[in-house]
N, CA, C and O atoms as CSV, one atom per row, in Angstrom:
chain,resi,resn,atom,element,x,y,z
A,1,PHE,N,N,1.485,118.449,141.574
A,1,PHE,CA,C,1.318,119.401,142.613
A,1,PHE,C,C,0.866,117.604,144.906
A,1,PHE,O,O,1.010,116.495,145.420
A,2,ARG,N,N,0.491,118.610,144.958
A,2,ARG,CA,C,0.658,117.984,146.567
A,2,ARG,C,C,-0.845,118.163,146.682
A,2,ARG,O,O,-1.108,117.758,147.814
A,3,PHE,N,N,-1.917,118.542,146.121
A,3,PHE,CA,C,-3.065,118.049,146.898
A,3,PHE,C,C,-4.464,118.422,145.880
A,3,PHE,O,O,-4.499,119.512,145.309
A,4,LYS,N,N,-5.298,117.678,145.760
A,4,LYS,CA,C,-5.991,117.946,144.754
A,4,LYS,C,C,-7.747,117.786,144.583
A,4,LYS,O,O,-8.109,117.310,143.508
A,5,ASP,N,N,-8.640,118.092,145.405
A,5,ASP,CA,C,-9.445,118.171,145.262
A,5,ASP,C,C,-10.176,115.860,144.530
A,5,ASP,O,O,-10.552,114.811,145.054
A,6,SER,N,N,-9.943,116.369,143.283
A,6,SER,CA,C,-10.744,115.707,142.617
A,6,SER,C,C,-9.391,115.176,141.361
A,6,SER,O,O,-8.635,115.997,140.840
A,7,LEU,N,N,-9.364,114.292,141.193
A,7,LEU,CA,C,-8.364,113.947,139.394
A,7,LEU,C,C,-8.107,112.998,139.031
A,7,LEU,O,O,-7.151,112.235,138.891
A,8,ALA,N,N,-10.304,113.210,138.676
A,8,ALA,CA,C,-10.722,112.469,137.579
A,8,ALA,C,C,-10.320,113.240,136.099
A,8,ALA,O,O,-9.827,112.643,135.141
A,9,GLU,N,N,-10.588,114.454,136.129
A,9,GLU,CA,C,-10.236,114.780,135.014
A,9,GLU,C,C,-8.907,114.449,134.935
A,9,GLU,O,O,-8.335,114.000,133.942
A,10,ASP,N,N,-8.450,114.676,135.976
A,10,ASP,CA,C,-6.277,114.235,135.350
A,10,ASP,C,C,-6.905,112.750,134.198
A,10,ASP,O,O,-7.158,112.781,132.993
A,11,LEU,N,N,-7.013,111.202,135.512
A,11,LEU,CA,C,-7.180,110.244,134.841
A,11,LEU,C,C,-7.621,110.036,132.874
A,11,LEU,O,O,-7.075,109.638,131.845
A,12,ARG,N,N,-8.851,110.575,133.296
A,12,ARG,CA,C,-9.688,110.954,131.905
A,12,ARG,C,C,-8.022,111.134,130.188
A,12,ARG,O,O,-7.543,110.567,129.206
A,13,ARG,N,N,-7.936,112.465,131.142
A,13,ARG,CA,C,-7.393,112.462,129.942
A,13,ARG,C,C,-5.376,111.655,129.445
A,13,ARG,O,O,-4.525,111.862,128.580
A,14,ALA,N,N,-5.540,110.802,130.581
A,14,ALA,CA,C,-4.167,110.410,131.179
A,14,ALA,C,C,-3.870,108.844,129.578
A,14,ALA,O,O,-4.826,108.118,129.305
A,15,ASP,N,N,-2.982,108.731,129.091
A,15,ASP,CA,C,-2.522,107.902,128.383
A,15,ASP,C,C,-1.616,106.363,129.301
A,15,ASP,O,O,-1.650,105.259,128.758
A,16,LEU,N,N,-0.826,106.576,130.782
A,16,LEU,CA,C,-0.403,105.841,131.395
A,16,LEU,C,C,-0.553,106.824,132.995
A,16,LEU,O,O,-0.224,107.987,133.226
A,17,VAL,N,N,-1.035,106.027,133.677
A,17,VAL,CA,C,-0.870,106.586,135.024
A,17,VAL,C,C,0.574,105.760,136.024
A,17,VAL,O,O,0.983,104.599,136.024
A,18,ILE,N,N,1.000,106.948,136.757
A,18,ILE,CA,C,1.517,106.107,137.007
A,18,ILE,C,C,1.997,106.319,139.068
A,18,ILE,O,O,3.049,106.881,139.373
A,19,SER,N,N,1.388,105.975,139.757
A,19,SER,CA,C,1.558,105.700,141.087
A,19,SER,C,C,1.381,104.964,142.176
A,19,SER,O,O,1.412,103.754,141.953
A,20,HIS,N,N,1.184,105.314,143.405
A,20,HIS,CA,C,1.237,104.564,144.085
A,20,HIS,C,C,0.455,103.682,144.743
A,20,HIS,O,O,-0.645,104.193,144.949
A,21,ALA,N,N,0.540,102.539,145.180
A,21,ALA,CA,C,-0.166,101.667,145.329
A,21,ALA,C,C,-2.075,101.514,145.948
A,21,ALA,O,O,-3.037,100.792,145.685
A,22,GLY,N,N,-1.674,103.070,147.177
A,22,GLY,CA,C,-2.973,103.359,147.663
A,22,GLY,C,C,-4.709,102.504,147.000
A,22,GLY,O,O,-5.004,102.838,145.852
A,23,ALA,N,N,-5.288,101.925,147.415
A,23,ALA,CA,C,-6.486,102.020,146.734
A,23,ALA,C,C,-7.914,102.098,146.138
A,23,ALA,O,O,-8.824,101.484,145.580
A,24,GLY,N,N,-7.328,103.693,146.822
A,24,GLY,CA,C,-8.917,104.520,145.709
A,24,GLY,C,C,-8.302,105.097,144.386
A,24,GLY,O,O,-8.791,105.732,143.452
A,25,SER,N,N,-6.943,104.595,144.688
A,25,SER,CA,C,-5.311,105.142,143.736
A,25,SER,C,C,-5.787,104.268,142.050
A,25,SER,O,O,-5.966,104.613,140.882
A,26,CYS,N,N,-5.825,103.037,142.838
A,26,CYS,CA,C,-5.052,101.879,142.162
A,26,CYS,C,C,-6.961,101.673,141.117
A,26,CYS,O,O,-6.974,101.214,139.975
A,27,LEU,N,N,-8.448,102.171,141.932
A,27,LEU,CA,C,-9.521,101.343,141.671
A,27,LEU,C,C,-9.460,102.571,141.212
A,27,LEU,O,O,-8.659,102.612,140.278
A,28,GLU,N,N,-9.946,103.612,141.438
A,28,GLU,CA,C,-10.106,105.050,140.487
A,28,GLU,C,C,-9.334,104.576,138.894
A,28,GLU,O,O,-10.031,104.352,137.904
A,29,THR,N,N,-8.125,104.499,138.878
A,29,THR,CA,C,-7.484,104.263,138.071
A,29,THR,C,C,-8.481,103.325,136.870
A,29,THR,O,O,-9.223,103.466,135.898
A,30,LEU,N,N,-7.675,101.999,138.036
A,30,LEU,CA,C,-9.016,100.921,136.349
A,30,LEU,C,C,-10.146,100.734,136.479
A,30,LEU,O,O,-10.517,99.566,136.360
A,31,GLU,N,N,-11.371,101.999,136.835
A,31,GLU,CA,C,-11.790,102.299,136.446
A,31,GLU,C,C,-12.349,103.452,135.265
A,31,GLU,O,O,-13.448,103.887,134.920
A,32,GLU,N,N,-11.488,103.582,135.028
A,32,GLU,CA,C,-12.096,104.866,134.062
A,32,GLU,C,C,-10.858,104.134,133.034
A,32,GLU,O,O,-10.390,105.040,132.344
A,33,GLY,N,N,-10.230,102.891,132.735
A,33,GLY,CA,C,-9.689,101.666,132.057
A,33,GLY,C,C,-8.365,102.114,131.021
A,33,GLY,O,O,-8.144,102.020,129.814
A,34,LYS,N,N,-7.508,102.742,132.411
A,34,LYS,CA,C,-5.971,103.605,132.489
A,34,LYS,C,C,-5.092,102.813,133.095
A,34,LYS,O,O,-4.672,102.753,134.251
A,35,PRO,N,N,-4.738,101.788,131.420
A,35,PRO,CA,C,-2.878,101.099,132.065
A,35,PRO,C,C,-2.468,102.219,133.237
A,35,PRO,O,O,-2.626,103.439,133.280
A,36,LEU,N,N,-1.617,100.861,134.564
A,36,LEU,CA,C,-1.230,101.746,135.908
A,36,LEU,C,C,-0.012,100.565,135.632
A,36,LEU,O,O,0.189,99.714,134.764
A,37,ILE,N,N,0.629,100.983,136.790
A,37,ILE,CA,C,1.838,101.080,136.770
A,37,ILE,C,C,2.406,101.339,138.398
A,37,ILE,O,O,3.018,102.350,138.741
A,38,VAL,N,N,2.120,100.395,139.140
A,38,VAL,CA,C,2.049,100.431,140.187
A,38,VAL,C,C,3.246,100.433,141.611
A,38,VAL,O,O,3.714,99.510,142.278
A,39,VAL,N,N,3.470,102.207,141.665
A,39,VAL,CA,C,5.302,101.686,142.250
A,39,VAL,C,C,4.925,101.900,144.478
A,39,VAL,O,O,4.501,102.742,145.269
A,40,THR,N,N,5.534,100.297,144.464
A,40,THR,CA,C,5.347,100.408,146.123
A,40,THR,C,C,6.072,101.256,146.505
A,40,THR,O,O,6.625,102.141,145.852
A,41,ASN,N,N,6.128,100.949,148.019
A,41,ASN,CA,C,7.212,101.766,148.760
A,41,ASN,C,C,7.336,101.054,150.272
A,41,ASN,O,O,6.843,101.229,151.386
A,42,GLU,N,N,8.765,99.697,149.322
A,42,GLU,CA,C,8.924,99.022,150.907
A,42,GLU,C,C,9.288,99.067,151.594
A,42,GLU,O,O,9.742,98.007,152.022
A,43,LYS,N,N,9.476,100.299,152.414
A,43,LYS,CA,C,9.717,100.838,153.728
A,43,LYS,C,C,8.109,100.270,154.736
A,43,LYS,O,O,8.099,99.494,155.692
A,44,LEU,N,N,7.119,100.855,154.207
A,44,LEU,CA,C,5.742,101.045,154.912
A,44,LEU,C,C,6.274,99.392,156.066
A,44,LEU,O,O,7.177,98.591,155.822
A,45,MET,N,N,5.270,99.400,157.305
A,45,MET,CA,C,5.401,98.010,157.485
A,45,MET,C,C,4.130,97.728,157.989
A,45,MET,O,O,3.557,98.662,158.550
A,46,ASN,N,N,3.358,96.275,157.892
A,46,ASN,CA,C,1.988,96.046,157.555
A,46,ASN,C,C,2.208,96.116,156.331
A,46,ASN,O,O,2.762,95.228,156.979
A,47,ASN,N,N,2.405,96.237,155.030
A,47,ASN,CA,C,1.866,97.198,154.367
A,47,ASN,C,C,1.561,96.368,153.034
A,47,ASN,O,O,2.136,95.738,152.146
A,48,HIS,N,N,-0.219,96.928,153.629
A,48,HIS,CA,C,-1.609,96.548,152.798
A,48,HIS,C,C,-1.233,97.830,151.066
A,48,HIS,O,O,-2.114,97.962,150.216
A,49,GLN,N,N,-0.120,98.415,150.962
A,49,GLN,CA,C,-0.423,98.531,149.459
A,49,GLN,C,C,0.217,97.412,149.521
A,49,GLN,O,O,0.014,96.397,150.187
A,50,LEU,N,N,1.122,97.728,148.659
A,50,LEU,CA,C,1.731,96.079,148.598
A,50,LEU,C,C,0.969,94.597,148.895
A,50,LEU,O,O,1.043,93.465,148.416
A,51,GLU,N,N,0.748,94.786,149.199
A,51,GLU,CA,C,-0.708,93.662,148.371
A,51,GLU,C,C,-1.175,93.750,148.048
A,51,GLU,O,O,-1.372,93.017,147.079
A,52,LEU,N,N,-2.001,94.712,148.349
A,52,LEU,CA,C,-3.150,95.088,147.046
A,52,LEU,C,C,-2.083,95.148,145.287
A,52,LEU,O,O,-2.488,94.461,144.348
A,53,ALA,N,N,-0.740,96.068,145.117
A,53,ALA,CA,C,-0.286,95.412,144.335
A,53,ALA,C,C,0.498,94.656,143.402
A,53,ALA,O,O,0.741,94.488,142.207
A,54,LYS,N,N,0.816,94.220,144.785
A,54,LYS,CA,C,0.871,92.128,143.722
A,54,LYS,C,C,-0.261,91.785,143.342
A,54,LYS,O,O,-0.377,91.800,142.116
A,55,GLN,N,N,-1.036,91.520,143.832
A,55,GLN,CA,C,-2.414,91.100,143.703
A,55,GLN,C,C,-2.917,91.066,142.068
A,55,GLN,O,O,-3.375,90.174,141.354
A,56,LEU,N,N,-2.569,92.604,141.840
A,56,LEU,CA,C,-3.298,93.141,141.235
A,56,LEU,C,C,-2.099,92.871,139.749
A,56,LEU,O,O,-2.569,92.422,138.704
A,57,HIS,N,N,-0.942,93.125,139.828
A,57,HIS,CA,C,-0.624,92.672,139.541
A,57,HIS,C,C,-0.337,90.983,138.979
A,57,HIS,O,O,0.522,90.768,138.124
A,58,ARG,N,N,-1.046,90.027,139.492
A,58,ARG,CA,C,-0.986,88.683,139.556
A,58,ARG,C,C,-1.952,88.508,138.504
A,58,ARG,O,O,-1.620,87.705,137.633
A,59,ASP,N,N,-3.138,89.105,138.372
A,59,ASP,CA,C,-4.078,89.609,138.423
A,59,ASP,C,C,-3.788,89.943,136.194
A,59,ASP,O,O,-4.407,89.483,135.235
A,60,GLY,N,N,-2.854,90.698,136.258
A,60,GLY,CA,C,-2.925,90.827,135.245
A,60,GLY,C,C,-3.451,92.187,134.746
A,60,GLY,O,O,-4.109,92.065,133.713
A,61,HIS,N,N,-3.335,93.493,135.214
A,61,HIS,CA,C,-4.727,94.828,135.490
A,61,HIS,C,C,-3.129,95.949,135.497
A,61,HIS,O,O,-3.004,97.068,134.999
A,62,VAL,N,N,-2.375,95.340,136.051
A,62,VAL,CA,C,-1.151,95.967,136.439
A,62,VAL,C,C,0.235,96.265,136.581
A,62,VAL,O,O,0.713,95.752,137.592
A,63,PHE,N,N,1.349,97.190,135.626
A,63,PHE,CA,C,2.529,96.683,136.276
A,63,PHE,C,C,2.763,97.395,137.338
A,63,PHE,O,O,2.468,98.515,137.754
A,64,CYS,N,N,3.602,96.122,137.822
A,64,CYS,CA,C,4.563,96.540,140.065
A,64,CYS,C,C,5.459,96.864,139.649
A,64,CYS,O,O,5.865,96.352,138.606
A,65,CYS,N,N,6.371,98.167,140.485
A,65,CYS,CA,C,7.095,97.718,140.811
A,65,CYS,C,C,7.856,99.347,141.302
A,65,CYS,O,O,7.306,100.448,141.326
A,66,ASN,N,N,9.148,99.022,141.621
A,66,ASN,CA,C,9.614,99.902,142.971
A,66,ASN,C,C,10.651,101.293,142.221
A,66,ASN,O,O,11.257,101.291,141.149
A,67,CYS,N,N,10.565,102.127,143.024
A,67,CYS,CA,C,11.411,103.359,142.794
A,67,CYS,C,C,13.155,102.917,142.043
A,67,CYS,O,O,13.753,103.645,141.252
A,68,SER,N,N,13.627,101.659,142.529
A,68,SER,CA,C,14.955,102.132,142.021
A,68,SER,C,C,14.314,100.728,140.026
A,68,SER,O,O,15.041,100.499,139.059
A,69,THR,N,N,13.439,100.422,140.159
A,69,THR,CA,C,12.651,99.138,139.479
A,69,THR,C,C,11.860,100.110,138.458
A,69,THR,O,O,11.259,99.690,137.469
A,70,LEU,N,N,11.931,101.248,138.774
A,70,LEU,CA,C,10.659,101.657,137.426
A,70,LEU,C,C,10.968,102.464,136.141
A,70,LEU,O,O,10.124,102.904,135.360
A,71,VAL,N,N,12.194,102.575,136.055
A,71,VAL,CA,C,12.789,102.807,134.751
A,71,VAL,C,C,12.671,101.632,134.182
A,71,VAL,O,O,11.593,101.480,133.609
A,72,GLU,N,N,13.494,100.632,134.132
A,72,GLU,CA,C,13.450,99.619,133.676
A,72,GLU,C,C,11.647,98.692,133.673
A,72,GLU,O,O,11.470,97.521,133.337
A,73,THR,N,N,10.643,99.605,134.117
A,73,THR,CA,C,9.618,98.802,133.650
A,73,THR,C,C,9.398,99.425,133.080
A,73,THR,O,O,9.594,98.964,131.956
A,74,LEU,N,N,8.738,101.202,132.980
A,74,LEU,CA,C,8.977,101.976,131.513
A,74,LEU,C,C,9.577,101.527,130.361
A,74,LEU,O,O,9.350,102.137,129.316
A,75,GLN,N,N,10.241,100.649,130.364
A,75,GLN,CA,C,11.835,99.919,128.814
A,75,GLN,C,C,11.000,99.267,128.479
A,75,GLN,O,O,10.486,99.640,127.425
A,76,SER,N,N,10.310,97.802,129.217
A,76,SER,CA,C,10.267,96.987,128.876
A,76,SER,C,C,8.887,96.262,128.844
A,76,SER,O,O,8.756,95.148,128.338
A,77,MET,N,N,7.615,97.132,129.556
A,77,MET,CA,C,5.822,97.128,130.045
A,77,MET,C,C,6.151,96.824,128.139
A,77,MET,O,O,7.038,96.999,127.304
A,78,ASP,N,N,5.019,96.379,128.233
A,78,ASP,CA,C,3.772,95.884,127.488
A,78,ASP,C,C,2.133,95.976,127.273
A,78,ASP,O,O,1.582,94.878,127.352
A,79,LEU,N,N,1.503,96.793,127.086
A,79,LEU,CA,C,0.964,98.132,127.761
A,79,LEU,C,C,-0.625,96.504,127.057
A,79,LEU,O,O,-1.575,96.310,127.816
A,80,SER,N,N,-0.539,95.668,125.694
A,80,SER,CA,C,-1.105,95.568,125.592
A,80,SER,C,C,-1.577,94.435,126.059
A,80,SER,O,O,-2.682,93.955,125.809
A,81,THR,N,N,-0.559,93.897,126.898
A,81,THR,CA,C,-0.762,92.824,127.886
A,81,THR,C,C,-1.150,92.812,129.303
A,81,THR,O,O,-1.009,91.910,130.129
A,82,LEU,N,N,-1.840,94.376,129.472
A,82,LEU,CA,C,-2.946,94.200,130.214
A,82,LEU,C,C,-4.078,93.472,130.431
A,82,LEU,O,O,-4.459,92.904,129.408
A,83,LYS,N,N,-4.828,93.264,131.502
A,83,LYS,CA,C,-6.571,92.975,130.746
A,83,LYS,C,C,-7.297,93.636,131.763
A,83,LYS,O,O,-7.036,93.668,132.966
A,84,PRO,N,N,-8.509,94.314,130.976
A,84,PRO,CA,C,-9.010,95.345,132.069
A,84,PRO,C,C,-9.841,94.658,132.809
A,84,PRO,O,O,-10.607,93.846,132.292
A,85,TYR,N,N,-9.804,94.931,134.404
A,85,TYR,CA,C,-10.132,95.573,135.518
A,85,TYR,C,C,-11.643,95.323,135.399
A,85,TYR,O,O,-12.023,96.434,135.030
A,86,PRO,N,N,-12.822,94.498,135.489
A,86,PRO,CA,C,-14.331,94.716,135.541
A,86,PRO,C,C,-14.850,95.492,135.965
A,86,PRO,O,O,-14.159,95.985,136.857
A,87,PRO,N,N,-16.427,96.313,135.790
A,87,PRO,CA,C,-16.655,97.150,136.745
A,87,PRO,C,C,-16.537,96.620,137.381
A,87,PRO,O,O,-15.779,95.656,137.274
A,88,GLY,N,N,-17.360,96.953,138.718
A,88,GLY,CA,C,-17.392,96.359,140.071
A,88,GLY,C,C,-19.473,96.241,139.412
A,88,GLY,O,O,-20.215,96.710,138.548
A,89,GLN,N,N,-19.491,95.073,140.843
A,89,GLN,CA,C,-21.489,95.657,140.407
A,89,GLN,C,C,-22.330,96.144,142.303
A,89,GLN,O,O,-23.376,95.607,142.670
A,90,PRO,N,N,-22.046,96.537,142.634
A,90,PRO,CA,C,-22.677,97.457,143.648
A,90,PRO,C,C,-23.857,95.843,144.020
A,90,PRO,O,O,-23.529,94.831,144.638
A,91,GLU,N,N,-25.027,96.115,143.463
A,91,GLU,CA,C,-25.661,95.936,143.150
A,91,GLU,C,C,-25.957,93.840,143.836
A,91,GLU,O,O,-26.887,93.820,144.642
A,92,LYS,N,N,-25.597,93.004,143.696
A,92,LYS,CA,C,-24.891,92.148,144.065
A,92,LYS,C,C,-25.056,92.044,145.617
A,92,LYS,O,O,-25.589,91.142,146.263
A,93,PHE,N,N,-24.687,92.763,145.887
A,93,PHE,CA,C,-23.609,93.213,146.935
A,93,PHE,C,C,-24.579,93.864,147.773
A,93,PHE,O,O,-24.424,93.596,148.964
A,94,ALA,N,N,-25.086,94.276,147.634
A,94,ALA,CA,C,-26.820,94.800,148.180
A,94,ALA,C,C,-27.676,93.813,147.988
A,94,ALA,O,O,-28.588,93.728,148.810
A,95,LEU,N,N,-27.628,92.962,147.036
A,95,LEU,CA,C,-28.631,91.686,147.511
A,95,LEU,C,C,-28.124,90.900,148.347
A,95,LEU,O,O,-28.846,90.320,149.158
A,96,PHE,N,N,-26.393,90.672,148.311
A,96,PHE,CA,C,-25.715,89.886,149.657
A,96,PHE,C,C,-26.083,90.425,150.389
A,96,PHE,O,O,-26.797,89.677,151.056
A,97,LEU,N,N,-26.078,91.357,150.774
A,97,LEU,CA,C,-26.559,91.747,152.172
A,97,LEU,C,C,-27.604,91.540,152.539
A,97,LEU,O,O,-27.856,90.663,153.365
A,98,ASP,N,N,-28.642,92.461,151.900
A,98,ASP,CA,C,-29.519,92.382,151.892
A,98,ASP,C,C,-30.263,90.477,153.067
A,98,ASP,O,O,-30.499,90.721,154.251
A,99,LYS,N,N,-30.417,89.525,152.781
A,99,LYS,CA,C,-29.339,88.555,153.124
A,99,LYS,C,C,-29.044,88.308,153.469
A,99,LYS,O,O,-29.671,87.261,153.628
A,100,VAL,N,N,-28.031,88.251,154.204
A,100,VAL,CA,C,-27.651,88.606,154.922
A,100,VAL,C,C,-28.229,88.666,156.377
A,100,VAL,O,O,-28.348,87.737,157.175
A,101,VAL,N,N,-28.596,90.134,156.544
A,101,VAL,CA,C,-29.225,91.637,157.352
A,101,VAL,C,C,-30.707,89.986,157.598
A,101,VAL,O,O,-30.999,89.246,158.538
A,102,GLY,N,N,-31.102,90.114,156.444
A,102,GLY,CA,C,-33.089,89.628,157.170
A,102,GLY,C,C,-33.858,89.572,155.513
A,102,GLY,O,O,-34.407,88.570,155.055
A,103,PHE,N,N,-33.713,91.041,154.727
A,103,PHE,CA,C,-34.420,91.696,154.086
A,103,PHE,C,C,-34.775,90.733,152.904
A,103,PHE,O,O,-35.884,90.703,152.372
A,104,GLN,N,N,-33.792,90.009,152.579
A,104,GLN,CA,C,-35.223,89.531,151.851
A,104,GLN,C,C,-36.201,88.023,151.867
A,104,GLN,O,O,-37.243,87.957,151.215
């Protein structure tokens, strides 16, 4: 599909997700607890997606490849090596922000 209002149901049903390295796509997939292969676009300038993909890969949460290495990644990946992504803790950020702006 070219556009869909929400991928939540698709993510819940997925056994494996292959995605670009957009922050929303990566985090939504990881928060759903699904294994993720991130395919980077090396032609983008100032490629923040590549930085995110590499960091998530270094931390052991995703497999990272480009279009030319996707088949090899699919053939060699071991999903059991992926580490679960820790859930967010927005309450900690709220407490920090309250402290910074003087509400505490």
